[in-house]
Short mmCIF file of C-alpha atoms in Angstrom, two decimals:
data_model
loop_
_atom_site.label_atom_id
_atom_site.label_comp_id
_atom_site.label_asym_id
_atom_site.label_seq_id
_atom_site.Cartn_x
_atom_site.Cartn_y
_atom_site.Cartn_z
CA UNK A 106 102.40 96.34 97.51
CA UNK A 107 104.01 99.33 99.13
CA UNK A 108 102.03 101.81 101.17
CA UNK A 109 102.53 104.45 98.48
CA UNK A 110 101.11 102.08 95.88
CA UNK A 111 98.12 101.31 98.07
CA UNK A 112 97.50 105.02 98.57
CA UNK A 113 97.48 105.64 94.81
CA UNK A 114 95.33 102.59 94.05
CA UNK A 115 92.86 103.47 96.84
CA UNK A 116 92.73 107.11 95.65
CA UNK A 117 91.88 105.88 92.17
CA UNK A 118 89.11 103.63 93.50
CA UNK A 119 87.74 106.52 95.54
CA UNK A 120 87.71 108.86 92.52
CA UNK A 121 85.93 106.22 90.39
CA UNK A 122 83.33 105.67 93.10
CA UNK A 123 82.72 109.41 93.41
CA UNK A 124 82.42 109.69 89.65
CA UNK A 125 79.90 106.84 89.54
CA UNK A 126 77.80 108.35 92.32
CA UNK A 127 77.75 111.75 90.69
CA UNK A 128 76.67 110.24 87.38
CA UNK A 129 73.82 108.28 88.93
CA UNK A 130 74.75 105.18 86.85
CA UNK A 131 74.14 101.77 88.36
CA UNK A 132 76.60 98.90 87.89
CA UNK A 133 74.12 97.29 85.50
CA UNK A 134 73.94 100.48 83.44
CA UNK A 135 77.74 100.76 83.40
CA UNK A 136 77.92 97.21 82.07
CA UNK A 137 75.39 97.98 79.34
CA UNK A 138 77.24 101.11 78.22
CA UNK A 139 80.72 99.48 78.21
CA UNK A 140 82.09 96.05 77.31
CA UNK A 141 82.89 95.21 80.95
CA UNK A 142 80.78 93.01 83.22
CA UNK A 143 78.73 94.42 86.08
CA UNK A 144 80.71 92.30 88.57
CA UNK A 145 83.94 93.77 87.23
CA UNK A 146 82.76 97.35 87.75
CA UNK A 147 81.70 96.46 91.28
CA UNK A 148 85.20 95.16 92.07
CA UNK A 149 87.03 98.07 90.47
CA UNK A 150 84.89 100.91 91.86
CA UNK A 151 84.98 99.45 95.39
CA UNK A 152 88.75 98.90 95.30
CA UNK A 153 88.62 95.09 95.38
CA UNK A 154 90.71 94.81 92.21
CA UNK A 155 92.95 97.19 90.27
CA UNK A 156 91.07 98.25 87.13
CA UNK A 157 92.44 98.11 83.57
CA UNK A 158 93.43 101.46 82.08
CA UNK A 159 90.88 101.17 79.28
CA UNK A 160 88.10 100.78 81.81
CA UNK A 161 89.13 103.94 83.65
CA UNK A 162 89.09 105.87 80.40
CA UNK A 163 85.68 104.38 79.40
CA UNK A 164 83.87 105.43 82.64
CA UNK A 165 85.36 108.94 82.45
CA UNK A 166 84.20 109.45 78.86
CA UNK A 167 80.83 107.87 79.62
CA UNK A 168 80.36 110.42 82.37
CA UNK A 169 81.48 113.21 79.99
CA UNK A 170 84.53 113.95 82.16
CA UNK A 171 88.09 114.64 81.02
CA UNK A 172 89.80 111.24 81.30
CA UNK A 173 93.38 112.54 81.46
CA UNK A 174 93.56 113.20 85.24
CA UNK A 175 92.15 109.73 85.89
CA UNK A 176 94.60 108.10 83.47
CA UNK A 177 97.50 109.98 85.09
CA UNK A 178 96.45 108.62 88.46
CA UNK A 179 96.08 105.13 86.95
CA UNK A 180 99.59 105.32 85.46
CA UNK A 181 101.07 106.35 88.83
CA UNK A 182 99.28 103.55 90.70
CA UNK A 183 100.20 100.98 88.05
CA UNK A 184 103.87 101.97 88.11
CA UNK A 185 103.98 101.88 91.91
CA UNK A 186 102.31 98.49 92.18
CA UNK A 187 104.83 96.99 89.76
CA UNK A 188 107.80 98.55 91.58
CA UNK A 189 109.47 96.24 94.14
CA UNK A 190 108.57 97.26 97.70
CA UNK A 191 112.20 97.82 98.73
CA UNK A 192 112.79 100.16 95.79
CA UNK A 193 109.59 102.07 96.52
CA UNK A 194 110.46 102.55 100.19
CA UNK A 195 113.96 103.73 99.34
CA UNK A 196 112.69 106.25 96.85
CA UNK A 197 110.04 107.57 99.19
CA UNK A 198 112.55 108.04 102.01
CA UNK A 199 115.20 109.79 99.88
CA UNK A 200 113.20 111.85 97.41
CA UNK A 201 111.25 114.95 98.35
CA UNK A 202 109.19 116.94 95.80
CA UNK A 203 110.94 120.17 94.92
CA UNK A 204 107.87 122.36 95.30
CA UNK A 205 105.84 120.43 97.83
CA UNK A 206 102.67 120.41 95.67
CA UNK A 207 102.62 116.63 95.39
CA UNK A 208 102.54 116.22 99.14
CA UNK A 209 99.68 118.68 99.51
CA UNK A 210 97.69 117.01 96.75
CA UNK A 211 98.05 113.62 98.43
CA UNK A 212 97.23 114.97 101.86
CA UNK A 213 94.15 116.94 100.85
CA UNK A 214 92.82 115.24 97.69
CA UNK A 215 90.29 117.04 95.56
CA UNK A 216 88.08 115.54 92.88
CA UNK A 217 90.16 114.97 89.76
CA UNK A 218 87.73 116.67 87.43
CA UNK A 219 87.83 119.90 89.43
CA UNK A 220 91.58 120.05 89.95
CA UNK A 221 93.47 123.01 88.39
CA UNK A 222 95.71 121.70 85.64
CA UNK A 223 97.73 124.73 84.60
CA UNK A 224 99.79 125.43 87.73
CA UNK A 225 102.87 123.56 86.54
CA UNK A 226 103.55 125.71 83.41
CA UNK A 227 102.86 128.86 85.45
CA UNK A 228 105.31 127.78 88.13
CA UNK A 229 107.91 127.03 85.50
CA UNK A 230 107.46 130.45 83.87
CA UNK A 231 107.85 132.22 87.21
CA UNK A 232 110.97 130.23 87.98
CA UNK A 233 112.55 131.16 84.65
CA UNK A 234 111.58 134.80 85.10
CA UNK A 235 113.14 135.05 88.54
CA UNK A 236 116.24 133.28 87.26
CA UNK A 237 116.62 135.85 84.42
CA UNK A 238 116.27 138.77 86.85
CA UNK A 239 118.85 137.24 89.17
CA UNK A 240 121.37 136.85 86.33
CA UNK A 241 120.83 140.43 85.13
CA UNK A 242 121.29 141.78 88.65
CA UNK A 243 124.49 139.81 89.11
CA UNK A 244 125.91 141.09 85.82
CA UNK A 245 125.13 144.75 86.68
CA UNK A 246 126.37 144.66 90.24
CA UNK A 247 129.56 142.61 90.00
CA UNK A 248 130.74 143.70 86.57
CA UNK A 249 130.53 142.20 83.10
CA UNK A 250 130.33 138.45 83.19
CA UNK A 251 133.14 136.58 81.54
CA UNK A 252 132.22 134.92 78.24
CA UNK A 253 131.39 131.31 78.74
CA UNK A 254 130.94 128.42 76.40
CA UNK A 255 127.37 127.60 75.53
CA UNK A 256 125.85 125.26 78.06
CA UNK A 257 125.50 121.74 76.81
CA UNK A 258 122.10 120.11 77.09
CA UNK A 259 121.76 118.06 80.22
CA UNK A 260 121.33 114.41 79.35
CA UNK A 261 118.97 112.63 81.67
CA UNK A 262 119.97 109.05 82.12
CA UNK A 263 117.20 106.49 81.80
CA UNK A 264 116.61 103.72 84.29
CA UNK A 265 119.27 101.02 84.52
CA UNK A 266 118.11 98.02 82.53
CA UNK A 267 119.38 94.48 82.06
CA UNK A 268 119.07 94.44 78.28
CA UNK A 269 118.36 96.46 75.15
CA UNK A 270 116.61 95.61 71.90
CA UNK A 271 117.14 92.13 70.53
CA UNK A 272 119.23 91.18 73.60
CA UNK A 273 115.98 91.36 75.57
CA UNK A 274 114.10 88.76 73.54
CA UNK A 275 112.77 85.93 75.61
CA UNK A 276 113.68 87.55 78.93
CA UNK A 277 111.43 88.54 81.87
CA UNK A 278 110.56 92.29 81.77
CA UNK A 279 110.53 92.53 85.54
CA UNK A 280 113.95 90.91 85.99
CA UNK A 281 115.37 93.15 83.29
CA UNK A 282 113.85 96.22 85.02
CA UNK A 283 112.05 97.19 81.80
CA UNK A 284 109.01 98.05 83.86
CA UNK A 285 110.81 101.07 85.35
CA UNK A 286 109.78 103.33 82.49
CA UNK A 287 107.19 101.17 80.81
CA UNK A 288 103.87 102.51 79.59
CA UNK A 289 100.78 100.86 78.22
CA UNK A 290 100.68 102.08 74.59
CA UNK A 291 97.82 99.94 73.22
CA UNK A 292 94.87 98.11 74.79
CA UNK A 293 92.27 95.63 73.63
CA UNK A 294 89.67 93.36 75.15
CA UNK A 295 87.71 90.17 74.82
CA UNK A 296 84.23 90.89 76.17
CA UNK A 297 83.30 91.08 78.82
CA UNK A 298 86.30 90.88 81.18
CA UNK A 299 89.64 90.04 79.56
CA UNK A 300 91.87 93.08 79.05
CA UNK A 301 94.84 93.08 76.67
CA UNK A 302 97.76 95.55 77.15
CA UNK A 303 100.83 96.24 75.01
CA UNK A 304 103.59 97.42 77.37
CA UNK A 305 106.58 99.33 75.95
CA UNK A 306 109.89 100.31 77.54
CA UNK A 307 111.86 103.05 75.79
CA UNK A 308 114.96 102.32 77.91
CA UNK A 309 114.92 98.64 76.94
CA UNK A 310 113.68 99.29 73.39
CA UNK A 311 111.49 96.25 73.97
CA UNK A 312 107.86 95.40 74.58
CA UNK A 313 105.68 92.70 76.09
CA UNK A 314 102.05 91.69 76.31
CA UNK A 315 99.90 91.43 79.40
CA UNK A 316 96.41 90.10 79.93
CA UNK A 317 94.25 90.62 83.00
CA UNK A 318 90.93 89.21 84.25
CA UNK A 319 91.45 86.16 82.08
CA UNK A 320 90.92 82.51 82.90
CA UNK A 321 93.25 79.54 83.21
CA UNK A 322 94.38 78.47 79.75
CA UNK A 323 94.08 81.93 78.15
CA UNK A 324 97.11 82.93 76.06
CA UNK A 325 98.90 86.17 75.33
CA UNK A 326 101.23 86.55 72.34
CA UNK A 327 103.35 89.58 71.40
CA UNK A 328 104.64 90.00 67.84
CA UNK A 329 106.85 92.42 65.98
CA UNK A 330 107.25 93.24 62.30
CA UNK A 331 110.63 91.46 62.19
CA UNK A 332 108.85 88.16 62.75
CA UNK A 333 109.69 87.69 66.45
CA UNK A 334 107.03 86.46 68.84
CA UNK A 335 106.79 85.52 72.53
CA UNK A 336 103.89 83.94 74.38
CA UNK A 337 102.71 82.72 77.75
CA UNK A 338 99.64 81.03 79.20
CA UNK A 339 97.59 81.66 82.34
CA UNK A 340 98.43 78.68 84.54
CA UNK A 341 96.72 80.00 87.67
CA UNK A 342 95.08 83.18 88.92
CA UNK A 343 93.72 85.49 86.24
CA UNK A 344 96.63 87.34 84.62
CA UNK A 345 99.93 86.74 82.90
CA UNK A 346 102.53 88.63 80.86
CA UNK A 347 104.70 87.48 77.99
CA UNK A 348 108.50 87.52 77.68
CA UNK A 349 110.14 90.49 76.00
CA UNK A 350 110.66 91.05 72.28
CA UNK A 351 112.56 93.85 70.59
CA UNK A 352 110.54 96.91 69.59
CA UNK A 353 112.29 98.24 66.43
CA UNK A 354 112.19 102.04 66.12
CA UNK A 355 110.70 101.89 62.61
CA UNK A 356 108.97 98.58 62.97
CA UNK A 357 105.75 97.70 64.75
CA UNK A 358 104.68 95.59 67.71
CA UNK A 359 101.25 94.28 68.73
CA UNK A 360 99.68 91.89 71.16
CA UNK A 361 97.01 89.18 70.70
CA UNK A 362 95.13 87.10 73.26
CA UNK A 363 92.82 84.13 73.07
CA UNK A 364 90.56 82.23 75.42
CA UNK A 365 91.09 78.45 75.75
CA UNK A 366 89.37 75.72 73.74
CA UNK A 367 89.30 77.72 70.53
CA UNK A 368 87.55 80.54 72.31
CA UNK A 369 87.33 84.20 71.16
CA UNK A 370 90.55 86.03 70.36
CA UNK A 371 91.47 89.66 69.79
CA UNK A 372 94.49 91.88 69.13
CA UNK A 373 95.61 95.40 69.98
CA UNK A 374 96.48 97.94 67.33
CA UNK A 375 100.08 98.17 66.10
CA UNK A 376 102.55 100.46 67.86
CA UNK A 377 105.47 102.05 65.93
CA UNK A 378 107.92 103.68 68.38
CA UNK A 379 109.47 106.19 65.93
CA UNK A 380 106.04 107.61 65.10
CA UNK A 381 104.80 108.09 68.66
CA UNK A 382 107.82 108.75 70.92
CA UNK A 383 108.35 112.31 71.98
#
């Protein structure tokens, strides 16, 4: 785990701990009000383990706090911890935030629920306004500007991936670099610990399933509406992810998990890319 990843993960744990203290809730009370075990909350809040996204959202809502800032921080920490260390160090040494706000926020963190959230649109509006004034000044001072062809929209290239669509099926999402833009689009759980995640990569047009805080022998299976499926089993430790399957634009994908020895099982909701991509 890179130092940047550790900083984000530790920041998240600190925010959760502060939220818990302010709420006055004990670990036992948290367990009663959510479907997660008391021991799990103790590990997550004290930074001993990285928490599932659904748990972060549940404690924020339980404490009547806007969950979005916490989820944004979770997404950043999750992306960083899944990024190879070499790639993270290269990016951190070559990329500098354009406006410097990110550095200040990391250096002097403030509680997430008291952080201003509207500075970005305001900054963008000011930038556009100054740009318009500069263009008008240039036209008036240096003569009428020559007619130019309408500017073409700038196409932003997605991350380089090793496969797309059906070509991804059966392959490892990490090796194919599908995790570069992946997001968790659906979650589920098997009380009180196991967490199910449906991970989707727009660049790869593929998806995979991941389970955390499971036990040896637990299975994860991802399915799509075309009939494809991919599965894996927890052989050691407490988490595992499935191989990739295609995520059709107008089809659906979903993930199921089951505990060993005919234990409980559960599935996420279905995700249809064409209905939810922006």
